[in-house]
GROMACS .gro file of C-alpha atoms in nm:
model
  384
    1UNK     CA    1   0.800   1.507  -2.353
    2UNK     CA    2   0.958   1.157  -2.388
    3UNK     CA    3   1.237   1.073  -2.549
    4UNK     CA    4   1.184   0.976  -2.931
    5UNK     CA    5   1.364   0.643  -2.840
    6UNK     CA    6   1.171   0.351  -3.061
    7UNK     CA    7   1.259   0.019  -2.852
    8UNK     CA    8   1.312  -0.212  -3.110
    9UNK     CA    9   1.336  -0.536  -2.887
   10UNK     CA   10   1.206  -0.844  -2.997
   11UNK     CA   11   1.194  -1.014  -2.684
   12UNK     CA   12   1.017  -0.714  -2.434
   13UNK     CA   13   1.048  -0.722  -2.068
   14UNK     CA   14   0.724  -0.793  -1.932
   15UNK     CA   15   0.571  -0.579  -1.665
   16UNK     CA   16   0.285  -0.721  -1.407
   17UNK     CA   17   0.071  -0.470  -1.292
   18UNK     CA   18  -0.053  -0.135  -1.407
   19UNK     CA   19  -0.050   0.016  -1.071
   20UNK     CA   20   0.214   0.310  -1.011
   21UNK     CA   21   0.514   0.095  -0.910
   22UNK     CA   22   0.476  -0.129  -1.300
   23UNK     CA   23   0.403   0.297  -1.488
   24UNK     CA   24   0.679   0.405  -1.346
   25UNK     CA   25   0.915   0.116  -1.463
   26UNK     CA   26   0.783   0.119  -1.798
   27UNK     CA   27   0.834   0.452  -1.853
   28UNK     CA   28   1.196   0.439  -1.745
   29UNK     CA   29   1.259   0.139  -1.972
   30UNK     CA   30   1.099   0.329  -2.252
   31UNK     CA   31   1.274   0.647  -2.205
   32UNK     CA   32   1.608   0.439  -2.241
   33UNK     CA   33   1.462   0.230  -2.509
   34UNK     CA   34   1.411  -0.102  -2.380
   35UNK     CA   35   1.073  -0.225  -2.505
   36UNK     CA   36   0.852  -0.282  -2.185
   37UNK     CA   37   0.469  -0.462  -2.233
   38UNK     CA   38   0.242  -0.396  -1.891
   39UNK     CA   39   0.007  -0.678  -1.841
   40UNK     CA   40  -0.285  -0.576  -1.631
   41UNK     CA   41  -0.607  -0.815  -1.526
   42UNK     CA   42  -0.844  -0.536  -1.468
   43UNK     CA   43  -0.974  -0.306  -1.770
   44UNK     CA   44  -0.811   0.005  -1.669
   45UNK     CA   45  -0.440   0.140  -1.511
   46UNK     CA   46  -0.444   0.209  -1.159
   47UNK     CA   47  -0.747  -0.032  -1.063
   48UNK     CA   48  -0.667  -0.073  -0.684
   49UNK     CA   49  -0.644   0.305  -0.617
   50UNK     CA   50  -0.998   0.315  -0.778
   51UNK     CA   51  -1.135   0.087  -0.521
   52UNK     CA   52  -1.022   0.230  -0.213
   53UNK     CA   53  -1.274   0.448   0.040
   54UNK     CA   54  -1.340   0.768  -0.065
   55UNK     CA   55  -1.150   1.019   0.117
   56UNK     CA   56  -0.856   0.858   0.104
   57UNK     CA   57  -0.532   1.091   0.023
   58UNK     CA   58  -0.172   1.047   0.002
   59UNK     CA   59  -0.049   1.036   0.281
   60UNK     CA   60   0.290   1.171   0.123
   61UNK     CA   61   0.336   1.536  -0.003
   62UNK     CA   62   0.215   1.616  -0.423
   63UNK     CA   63   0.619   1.699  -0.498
   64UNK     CA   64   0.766   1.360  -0.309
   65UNK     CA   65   0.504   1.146  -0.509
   66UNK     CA   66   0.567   1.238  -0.851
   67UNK     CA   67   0.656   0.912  -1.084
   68UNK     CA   68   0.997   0.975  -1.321
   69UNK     CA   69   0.904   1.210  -1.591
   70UNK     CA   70   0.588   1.346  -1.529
   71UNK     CA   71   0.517   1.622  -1.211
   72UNK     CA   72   0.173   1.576  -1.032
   73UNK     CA   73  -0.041   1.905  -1.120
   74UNK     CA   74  -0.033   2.196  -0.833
   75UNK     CA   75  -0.392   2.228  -0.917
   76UNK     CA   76  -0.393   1.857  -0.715
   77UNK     CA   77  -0.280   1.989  -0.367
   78UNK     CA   78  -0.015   1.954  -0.137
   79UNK     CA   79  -0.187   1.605  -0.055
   80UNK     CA   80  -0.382   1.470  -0.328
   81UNK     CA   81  -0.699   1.257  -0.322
   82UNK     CA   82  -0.747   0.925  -0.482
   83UNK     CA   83  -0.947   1.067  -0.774
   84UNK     CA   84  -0.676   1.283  -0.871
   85UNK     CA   85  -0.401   0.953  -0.796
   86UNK     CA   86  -0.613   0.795  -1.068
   87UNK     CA   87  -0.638   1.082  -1.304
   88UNK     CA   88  -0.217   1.152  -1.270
   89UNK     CA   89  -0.184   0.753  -1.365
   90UNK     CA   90  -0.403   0.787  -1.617
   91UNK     CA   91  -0.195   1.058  -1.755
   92UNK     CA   92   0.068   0.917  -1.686
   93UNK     CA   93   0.032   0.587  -1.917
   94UNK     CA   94  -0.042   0.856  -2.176
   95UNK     CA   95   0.209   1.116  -2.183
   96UNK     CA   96   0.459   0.844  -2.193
   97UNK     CA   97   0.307   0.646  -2.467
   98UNK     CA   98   0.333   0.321  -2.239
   99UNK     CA   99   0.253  -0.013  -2.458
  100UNK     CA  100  -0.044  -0.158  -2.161
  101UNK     CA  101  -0.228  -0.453  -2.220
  102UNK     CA  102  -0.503  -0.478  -2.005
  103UNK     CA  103  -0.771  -0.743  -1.938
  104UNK     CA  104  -0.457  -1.024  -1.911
  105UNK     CA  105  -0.466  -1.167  -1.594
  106UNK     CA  106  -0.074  -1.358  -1.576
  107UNK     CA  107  -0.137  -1.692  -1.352
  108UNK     CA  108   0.211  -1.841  -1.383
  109UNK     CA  109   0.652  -1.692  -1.418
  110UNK     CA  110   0.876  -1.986  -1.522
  111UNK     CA  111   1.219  -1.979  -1.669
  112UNK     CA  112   1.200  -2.071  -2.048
  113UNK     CA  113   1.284  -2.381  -2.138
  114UNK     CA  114   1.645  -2.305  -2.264
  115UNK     CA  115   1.701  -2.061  -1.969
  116UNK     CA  116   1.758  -1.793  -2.176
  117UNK     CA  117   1.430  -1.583  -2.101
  118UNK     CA  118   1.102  -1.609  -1.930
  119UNK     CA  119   0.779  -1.744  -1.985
  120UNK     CA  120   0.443  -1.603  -1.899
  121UNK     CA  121   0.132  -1.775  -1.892
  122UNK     CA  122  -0.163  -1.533  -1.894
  123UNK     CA  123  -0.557  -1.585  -1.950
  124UNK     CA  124  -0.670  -1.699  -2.273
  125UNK     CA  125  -0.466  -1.965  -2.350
  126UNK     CA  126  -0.166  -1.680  -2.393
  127UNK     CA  127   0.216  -1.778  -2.401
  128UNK     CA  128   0.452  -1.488  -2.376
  129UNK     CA  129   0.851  -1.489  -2.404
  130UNK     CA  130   1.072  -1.219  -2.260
  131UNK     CA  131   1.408  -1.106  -2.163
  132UNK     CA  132   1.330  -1.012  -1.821
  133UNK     CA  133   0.998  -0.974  -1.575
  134UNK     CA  134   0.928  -0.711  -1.321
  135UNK     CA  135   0.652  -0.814  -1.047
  136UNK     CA  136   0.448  -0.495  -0.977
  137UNK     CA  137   0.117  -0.669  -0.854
  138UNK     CA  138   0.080  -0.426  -0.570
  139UNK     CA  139   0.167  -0.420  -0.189
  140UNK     CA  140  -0.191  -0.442  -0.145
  141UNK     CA  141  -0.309  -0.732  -0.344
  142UNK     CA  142  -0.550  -0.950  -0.196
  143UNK     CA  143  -0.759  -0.879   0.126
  144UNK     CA  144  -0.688  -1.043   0.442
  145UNK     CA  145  -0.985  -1.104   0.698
  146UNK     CA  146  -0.918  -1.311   0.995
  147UNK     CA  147  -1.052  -1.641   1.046
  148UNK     CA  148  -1.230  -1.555   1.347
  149UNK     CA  149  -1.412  -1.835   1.536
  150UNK     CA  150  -1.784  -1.811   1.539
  151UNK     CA  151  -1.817  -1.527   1.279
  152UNK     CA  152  -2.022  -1.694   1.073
  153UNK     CA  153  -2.303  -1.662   1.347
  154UNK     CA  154  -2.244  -1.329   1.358
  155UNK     CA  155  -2.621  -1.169   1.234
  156UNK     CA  156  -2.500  -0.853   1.174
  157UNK     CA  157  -2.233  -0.714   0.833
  158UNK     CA  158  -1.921  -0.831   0.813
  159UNK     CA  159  -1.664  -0.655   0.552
  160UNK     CA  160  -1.361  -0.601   0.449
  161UNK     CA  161  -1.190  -0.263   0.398
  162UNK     CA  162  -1.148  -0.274   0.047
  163UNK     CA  163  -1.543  -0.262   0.047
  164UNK     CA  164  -1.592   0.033   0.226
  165UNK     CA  165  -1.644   0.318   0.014
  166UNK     CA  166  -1.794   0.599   0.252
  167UNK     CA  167  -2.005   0.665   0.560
  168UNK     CA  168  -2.351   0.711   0.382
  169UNK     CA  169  -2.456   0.323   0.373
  170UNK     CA  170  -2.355   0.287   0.786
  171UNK     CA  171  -2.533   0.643   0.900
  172UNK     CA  172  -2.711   0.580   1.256
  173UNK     CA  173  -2.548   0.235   1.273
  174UNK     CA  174  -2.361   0.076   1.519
  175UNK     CA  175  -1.966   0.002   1.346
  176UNK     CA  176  -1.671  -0.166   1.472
  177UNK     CA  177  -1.346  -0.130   1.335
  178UNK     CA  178  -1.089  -0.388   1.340
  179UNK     CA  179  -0.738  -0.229   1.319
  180UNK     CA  180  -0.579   0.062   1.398
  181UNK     CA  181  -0.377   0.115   1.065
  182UNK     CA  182  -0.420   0.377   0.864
  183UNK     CA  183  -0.665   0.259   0.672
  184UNK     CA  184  -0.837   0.158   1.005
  185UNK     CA  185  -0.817   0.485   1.124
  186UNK     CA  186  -0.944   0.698   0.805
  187UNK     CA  187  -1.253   0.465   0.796
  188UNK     CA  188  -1.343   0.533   1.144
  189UNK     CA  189  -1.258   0.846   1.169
  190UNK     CA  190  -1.481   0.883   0.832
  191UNK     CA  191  -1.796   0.666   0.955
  192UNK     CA  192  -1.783   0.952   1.312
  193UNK     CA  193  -1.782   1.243   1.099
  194UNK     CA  194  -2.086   1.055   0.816
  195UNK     CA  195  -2.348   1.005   1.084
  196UNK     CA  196  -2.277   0.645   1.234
  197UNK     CA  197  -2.463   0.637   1.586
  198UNK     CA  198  -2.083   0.497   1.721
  199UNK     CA  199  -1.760   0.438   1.624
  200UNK     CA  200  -1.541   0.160   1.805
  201UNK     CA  201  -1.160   0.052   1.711
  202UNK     CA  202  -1.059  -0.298   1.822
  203UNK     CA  203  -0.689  -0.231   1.878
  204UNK     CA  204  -0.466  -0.534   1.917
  205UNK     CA  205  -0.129  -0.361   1.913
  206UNK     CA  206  -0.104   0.040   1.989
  207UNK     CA  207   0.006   0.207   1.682
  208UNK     CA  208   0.193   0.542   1.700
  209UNK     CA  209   0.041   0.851   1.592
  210UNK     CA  210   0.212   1.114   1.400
  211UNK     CA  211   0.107   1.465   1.253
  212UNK     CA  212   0.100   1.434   0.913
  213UNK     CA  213   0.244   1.777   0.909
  214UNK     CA  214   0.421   2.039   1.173
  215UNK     CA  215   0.418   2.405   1.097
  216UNK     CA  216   0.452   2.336   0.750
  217UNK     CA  217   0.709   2.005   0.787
  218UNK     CA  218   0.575   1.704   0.674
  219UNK     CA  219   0.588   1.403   0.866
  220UNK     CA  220   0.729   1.187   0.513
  221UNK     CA  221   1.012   1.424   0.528
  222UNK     CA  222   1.168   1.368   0.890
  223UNK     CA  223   1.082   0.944   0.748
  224UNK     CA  224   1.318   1.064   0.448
  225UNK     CA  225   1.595   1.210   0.650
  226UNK     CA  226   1.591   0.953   0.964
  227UNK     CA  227   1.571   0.634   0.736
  228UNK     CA  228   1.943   0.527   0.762
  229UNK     CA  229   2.032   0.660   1.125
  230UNK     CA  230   2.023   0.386   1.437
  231UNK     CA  231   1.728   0.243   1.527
  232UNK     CA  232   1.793   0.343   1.892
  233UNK     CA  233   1.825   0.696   1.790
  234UNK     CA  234   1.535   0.752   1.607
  235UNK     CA  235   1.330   0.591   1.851
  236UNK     CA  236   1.425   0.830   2.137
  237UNK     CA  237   1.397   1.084   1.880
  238UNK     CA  238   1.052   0.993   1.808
  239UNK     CA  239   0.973   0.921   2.160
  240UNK     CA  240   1.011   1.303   2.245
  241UNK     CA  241   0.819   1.420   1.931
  242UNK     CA  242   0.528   1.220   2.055
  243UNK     CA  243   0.531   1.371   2.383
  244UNK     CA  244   0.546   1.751   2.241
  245UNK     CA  245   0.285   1.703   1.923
  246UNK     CA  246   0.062   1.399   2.047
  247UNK     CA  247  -0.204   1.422   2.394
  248UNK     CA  248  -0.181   1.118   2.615
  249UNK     CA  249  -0.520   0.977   2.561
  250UNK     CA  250  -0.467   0.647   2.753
  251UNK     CA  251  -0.818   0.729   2.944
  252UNK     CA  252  -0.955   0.767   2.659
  253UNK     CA  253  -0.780   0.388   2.571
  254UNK     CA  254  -0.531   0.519   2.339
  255UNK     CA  255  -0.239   0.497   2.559
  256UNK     CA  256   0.120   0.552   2.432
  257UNK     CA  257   0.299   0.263   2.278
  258UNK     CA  258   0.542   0.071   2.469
  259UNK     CA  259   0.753  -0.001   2.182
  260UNK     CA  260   1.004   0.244   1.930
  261UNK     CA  261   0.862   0.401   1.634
  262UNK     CA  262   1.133   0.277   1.405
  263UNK     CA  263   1.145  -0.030   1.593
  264UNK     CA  264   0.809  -0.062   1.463
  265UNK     CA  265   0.852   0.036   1.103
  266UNK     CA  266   1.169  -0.243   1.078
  267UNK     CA  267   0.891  -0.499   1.160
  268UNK     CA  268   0.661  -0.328   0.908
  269UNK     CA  269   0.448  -0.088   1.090
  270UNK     CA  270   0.416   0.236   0.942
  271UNK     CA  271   0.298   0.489   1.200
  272UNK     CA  272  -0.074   0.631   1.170
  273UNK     CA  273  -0.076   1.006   0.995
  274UNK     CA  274  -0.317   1.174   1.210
  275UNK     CA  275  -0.583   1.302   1.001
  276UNK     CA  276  -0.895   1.346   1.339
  277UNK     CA  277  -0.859   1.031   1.501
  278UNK     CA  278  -0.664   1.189   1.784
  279UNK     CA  279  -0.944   1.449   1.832
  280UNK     CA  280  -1.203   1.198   1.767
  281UNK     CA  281  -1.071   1.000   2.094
  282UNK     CA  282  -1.042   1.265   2.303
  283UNK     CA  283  -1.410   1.391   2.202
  284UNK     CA  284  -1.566   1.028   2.243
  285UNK     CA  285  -1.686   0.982   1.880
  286UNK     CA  286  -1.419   0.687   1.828
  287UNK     CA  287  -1.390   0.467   2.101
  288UNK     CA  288  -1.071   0.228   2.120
  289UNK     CA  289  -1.126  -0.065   2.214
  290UNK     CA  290  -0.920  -0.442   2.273
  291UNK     CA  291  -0.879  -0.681   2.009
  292UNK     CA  292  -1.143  -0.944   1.840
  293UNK     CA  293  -1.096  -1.274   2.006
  294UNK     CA  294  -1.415  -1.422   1.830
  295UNK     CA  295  -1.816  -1.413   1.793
  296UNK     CA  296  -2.054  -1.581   2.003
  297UNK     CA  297  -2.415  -1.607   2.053
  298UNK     CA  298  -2.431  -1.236   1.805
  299UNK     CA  299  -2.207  -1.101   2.048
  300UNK     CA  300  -1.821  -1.010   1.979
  301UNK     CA  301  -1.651  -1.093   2.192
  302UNK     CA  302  -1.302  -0.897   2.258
  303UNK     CA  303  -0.948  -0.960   2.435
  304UNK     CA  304  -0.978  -0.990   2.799
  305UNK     CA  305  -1.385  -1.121   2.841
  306UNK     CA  306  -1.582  -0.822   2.736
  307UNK     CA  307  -1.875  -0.910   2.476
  308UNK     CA  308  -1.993  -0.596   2.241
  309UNK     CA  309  -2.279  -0.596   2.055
  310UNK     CA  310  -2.258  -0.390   1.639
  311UNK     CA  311  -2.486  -0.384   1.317
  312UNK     CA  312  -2.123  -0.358   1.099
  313UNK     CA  313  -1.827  -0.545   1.131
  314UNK     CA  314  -1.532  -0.337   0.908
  315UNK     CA  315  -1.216  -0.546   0.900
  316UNK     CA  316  -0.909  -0.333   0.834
  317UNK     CA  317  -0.692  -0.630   0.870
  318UNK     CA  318  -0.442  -0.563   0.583
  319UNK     CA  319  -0.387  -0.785   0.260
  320UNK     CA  320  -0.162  -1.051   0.142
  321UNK     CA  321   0.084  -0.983  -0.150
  322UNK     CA  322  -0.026  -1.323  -0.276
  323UNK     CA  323   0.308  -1.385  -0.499
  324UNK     CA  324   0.325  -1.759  -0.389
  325UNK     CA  325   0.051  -1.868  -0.688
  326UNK     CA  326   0.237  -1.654  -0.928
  327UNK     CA  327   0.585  -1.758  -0.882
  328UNK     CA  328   0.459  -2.135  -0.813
  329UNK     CA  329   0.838  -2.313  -0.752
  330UNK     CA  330   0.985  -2.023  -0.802
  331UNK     CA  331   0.850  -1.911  -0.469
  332UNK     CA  332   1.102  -2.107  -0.205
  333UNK     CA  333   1.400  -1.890  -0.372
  334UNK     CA  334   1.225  -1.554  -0.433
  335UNK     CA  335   1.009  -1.509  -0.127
  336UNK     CA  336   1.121  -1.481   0.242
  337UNK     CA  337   0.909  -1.697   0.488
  338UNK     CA  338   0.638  -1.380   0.517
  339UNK     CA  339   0.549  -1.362   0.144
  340UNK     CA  340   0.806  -1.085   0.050
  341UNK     CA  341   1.047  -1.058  -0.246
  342UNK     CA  342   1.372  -1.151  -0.113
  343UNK     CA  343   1.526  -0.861  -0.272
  344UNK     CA  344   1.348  -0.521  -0.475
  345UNK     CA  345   1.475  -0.268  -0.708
  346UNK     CA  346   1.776  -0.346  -0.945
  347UNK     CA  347   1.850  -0.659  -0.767
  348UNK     CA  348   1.728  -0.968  -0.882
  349UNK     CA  349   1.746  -1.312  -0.682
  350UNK     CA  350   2.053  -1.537  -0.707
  351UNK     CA  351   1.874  -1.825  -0.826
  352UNK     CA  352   1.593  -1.625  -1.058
  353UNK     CA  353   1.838  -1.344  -1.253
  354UNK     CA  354   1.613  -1.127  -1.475
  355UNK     CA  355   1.292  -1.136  -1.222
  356UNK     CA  356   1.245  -0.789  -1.085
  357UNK     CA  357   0.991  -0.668  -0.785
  358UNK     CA  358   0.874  -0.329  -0.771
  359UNK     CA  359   0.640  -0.178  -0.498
  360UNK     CA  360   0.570  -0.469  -0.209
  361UNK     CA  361   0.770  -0.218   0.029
  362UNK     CA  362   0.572   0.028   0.264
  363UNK     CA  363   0.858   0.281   0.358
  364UNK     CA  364   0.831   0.598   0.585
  365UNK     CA  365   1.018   0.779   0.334
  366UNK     CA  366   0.693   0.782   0.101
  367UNK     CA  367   0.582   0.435  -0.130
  368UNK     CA  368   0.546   0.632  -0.437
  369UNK     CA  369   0.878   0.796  -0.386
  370UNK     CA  370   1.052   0.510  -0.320
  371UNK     CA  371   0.848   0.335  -0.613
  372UNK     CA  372   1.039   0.638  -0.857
  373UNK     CA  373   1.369   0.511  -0.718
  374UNK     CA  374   1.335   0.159  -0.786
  375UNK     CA  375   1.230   0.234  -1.161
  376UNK     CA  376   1.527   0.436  -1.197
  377UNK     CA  377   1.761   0.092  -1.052
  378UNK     CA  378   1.537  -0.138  -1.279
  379UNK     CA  379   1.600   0.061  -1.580
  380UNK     CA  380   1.952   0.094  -1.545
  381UNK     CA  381   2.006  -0.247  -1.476
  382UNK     CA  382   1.780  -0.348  -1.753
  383UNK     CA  383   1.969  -0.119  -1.998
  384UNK     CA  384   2.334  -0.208  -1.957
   0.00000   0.00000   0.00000
C-alpha cells in the first residue's frame, strides 16, 4: 500500500500530464511526501492511450512496464493491450491516492516573478504557484501529417493515425499507408487481416524489423542489455540477428536496410516489432511501396514517377511534442533545435532549475520502463 506520508507542502510541484510518465512521478513524490498536483486537459488519466487503434499492445514485456509501486496484473499477459494499459493507469491513480485535476488544460510555464517558484497559467482564468514543474505532456502529443502538395484535390479519405481505430470502417477498400513505423505497420498489418481489398506501405526510409520475441527472449531485453555498448558493435551485432531471424523480402520491396540498427535508434528510430507484417509481405497482402511525393489529378503520386490510385489515405507520419507554445521564451534554453527537452529525468536545465521533463524519450530499453526510472531521479531530486 502507500506510504502513510501526508505531504504537507504549501507550494506543490505541479505535474503536466496524466499519462504514465506524470502517474508515475506523482506517485514517487507522494510516497516521499512531497505534495505533487497532476493537471490534465482531458476528463480522464491516460487519455492518449484511449485513443490509439485497437489492437495496439505494448510492445514491451507486462514485468518491464510496471510503474513504481504498483505490478501490472498476470491476468494482463505477457504483452498487454491498450484496454488493460488504461485500466492499470486507472488503478494506478487510485491505489496511490494521486491528487489529479483534470479538465485544466496549462497554456503557459514562467518563472514567478521573484524567481523563487513557478507560475502556471491554465484554462479558466487559473493562476497556480509552485516549487517545481515536471512536463509529462506525452512523446506523442500532437499529430503530424505532411504538407503534401496537391492533397487537398485528393477525392478520396485522408487521415491521420490517431484516427484510426480498426479495420471495420475500410473493409473492401483500397488503403495506403504512409510510414513504416510501428504504428504504420500494426495499422496495415490490421486493415490485411479486417477485410481491406489491399494494403500498400509508402516507405520512405527502410526500417529494421525485429521479433518481438525469440524462443522466449524478448526483443526489449537484448535493447536493455546493448543500450550502453558501441554503436559499431551493436550494429554488427544486430546485422547478424537480422540475417538468422528476418527473410530477405527485397522482391517483395522490403529489402534490408543499408544503415545500423543502433545507428538508427541514436537518430530516433526505434526498430519495427514484428507482429505479421513480415508474413504479410511475403504473402502479398501488404505491399511496400516508395514514398508520397504529392497528389495530382486524384492520383498519388510516389518517389520515383509512379502514380497510385486509393479510396483511404492513413498517415502514420508521427507527432510533434509541441512544447514550444508551452514553454513560450522559455523554449530557446529548454528545447534542442528538434523540439526535445534539452535534458530528462533528475536534471533540470541550467537556465530553468526546478523544470523537469518526463517521457519525450522513445528508448529500446522499453518507454514505460525507462518512464519508472526517471520518476525515481525526479523524486529524489525533488526530495533532498
Amino acid at each position: 500500500m502507500p506510504s502513510d506520508n501526508t505531504p504537507t507542502n504549501d507550494r506543490p510541484v505541479y505535474v503536466i500530464g496524466g499519462g504514465p510518465a506524470g502517474l508515475a512521478v506523482a506517485a514517487v513524490l507522494r510516497e516521499r511526501g512531497v505534495r505533487a498536483v497532476i493537471l490534465e486537459k482531458y476528463p480522464t488519466v491516460g487519455a492518449s492511450w484511449r485513443r490509439h487503434y485497437d489492437q495496439l499492445h505494448l510492445h514491451t514485456t507486462r514485468r518491464k512496464s510496471a510503474l513504481p509501486g504498483l505490478a501490472m496484473p498476470r491476468s494482463f499477459g505477457r504483452w498487454v493491450s491498450r484496454d488493460n494499459v488504461v485500466r492499470y493507469l486507472e488503478k494506478y491513480a487510485e491505489f496511490h491516492e494521486l491528487e489529479t485535476v483534470t479538465g485544466v488544460e496549462v497554456t503557459s510555464v514562467e518563472r514567478t516573478a521573484d524567481g523563487s517558484g513557478w507560475l502556471l497559467r491554465a484554462t479558466g482564468g487559473r493562476q497556480l504557484t509552485g516549487r517545481a514543474v515536471v512536463v509529462a505532456t506525452g512523446h506523442n502529443h500532437t499529430p503530424r501529417t505532411p504538407s503534401w502538395p496537391g492533397v487537398d484535390t485528393f477525392g478520396g479519405e485522408v487521415l491521420h493515425a490517431s484516427e484510426y481505430r480498426n479495420a471495420g470502417p475500410y473493409k473492401g477498400k483500397d488503403v495506403l499507408v504512409v510510414g513504416a513505423g510501428n504504428t504504420g505497420a500494426e495499422i496495415a498489418v490490421d486493415l490485411a487481416e479486417g477485410g481491406a481489398s489491399r494494403v500498400r506501405l509508402a516507405i520512405r526510409t527502410v526500417p529494421h524489423i525485429v521479433r518481438r520475441s525469440t524462443l522466449g527472449w524478448s526483443a526489449q531485453s537484448t535493447g536493455i542489455l546493448v543500450r550502453h555498448l558501441p554503436t559499431r558493435l551493436v550494429d554488427k551485432a544486430a546485422a547478424l540477428m537480422a540475417r538468422a531471424a528476418t527473410p530477405d523480402l527485397a522482391e517483395s520491396g522490403l529489402p534490408r536496410p543499408d544503415t545500423g540498427l543502433y545507428s538508427r535508434v541514436r537518430e530516433g528510430a526505434i526498430p519495427v516489432q514484428d507482429v505479421g507484417l513480415l508474413k504479410a509481405v511475403r504473402d502479398g497482402t501488404v505491399e511496400p511501396v516508395p514514398a508520397v511525393e504529392s497528389f495530382e489529378d486524384n492520383k498519388i503520386v510516389l518517389a520515383g514517377g509512379e502514380r497510385i490510385g486509393a479510396d483511404v489515405v492513413i498517415a502514420a507520419t508521427g507527432y510533434s511534442r509541441s512544447l514550444e507554445g508551452l514553454l513560450g521564451d522559455l523554449a530557446a534554453d529548454v528545447l534542442d533545435e528538434r523540439g526535445r527537452p534539452v535534458v530528462h529525468g533528475g536534471r533540470t536545465p541550467k537556465k530553468a532549475p526546478g523544470l523537469y521533463f518526463t517521457g519525450f524519450t522513445n528508448p529500446i530499453s522499453g518507454m514505460f520502463r525507462e518512464m519508472a526510472k526517471d520518476a525515481h531521479r525526479i523524486g529524489r531530486a525533488l526530495s533532498r
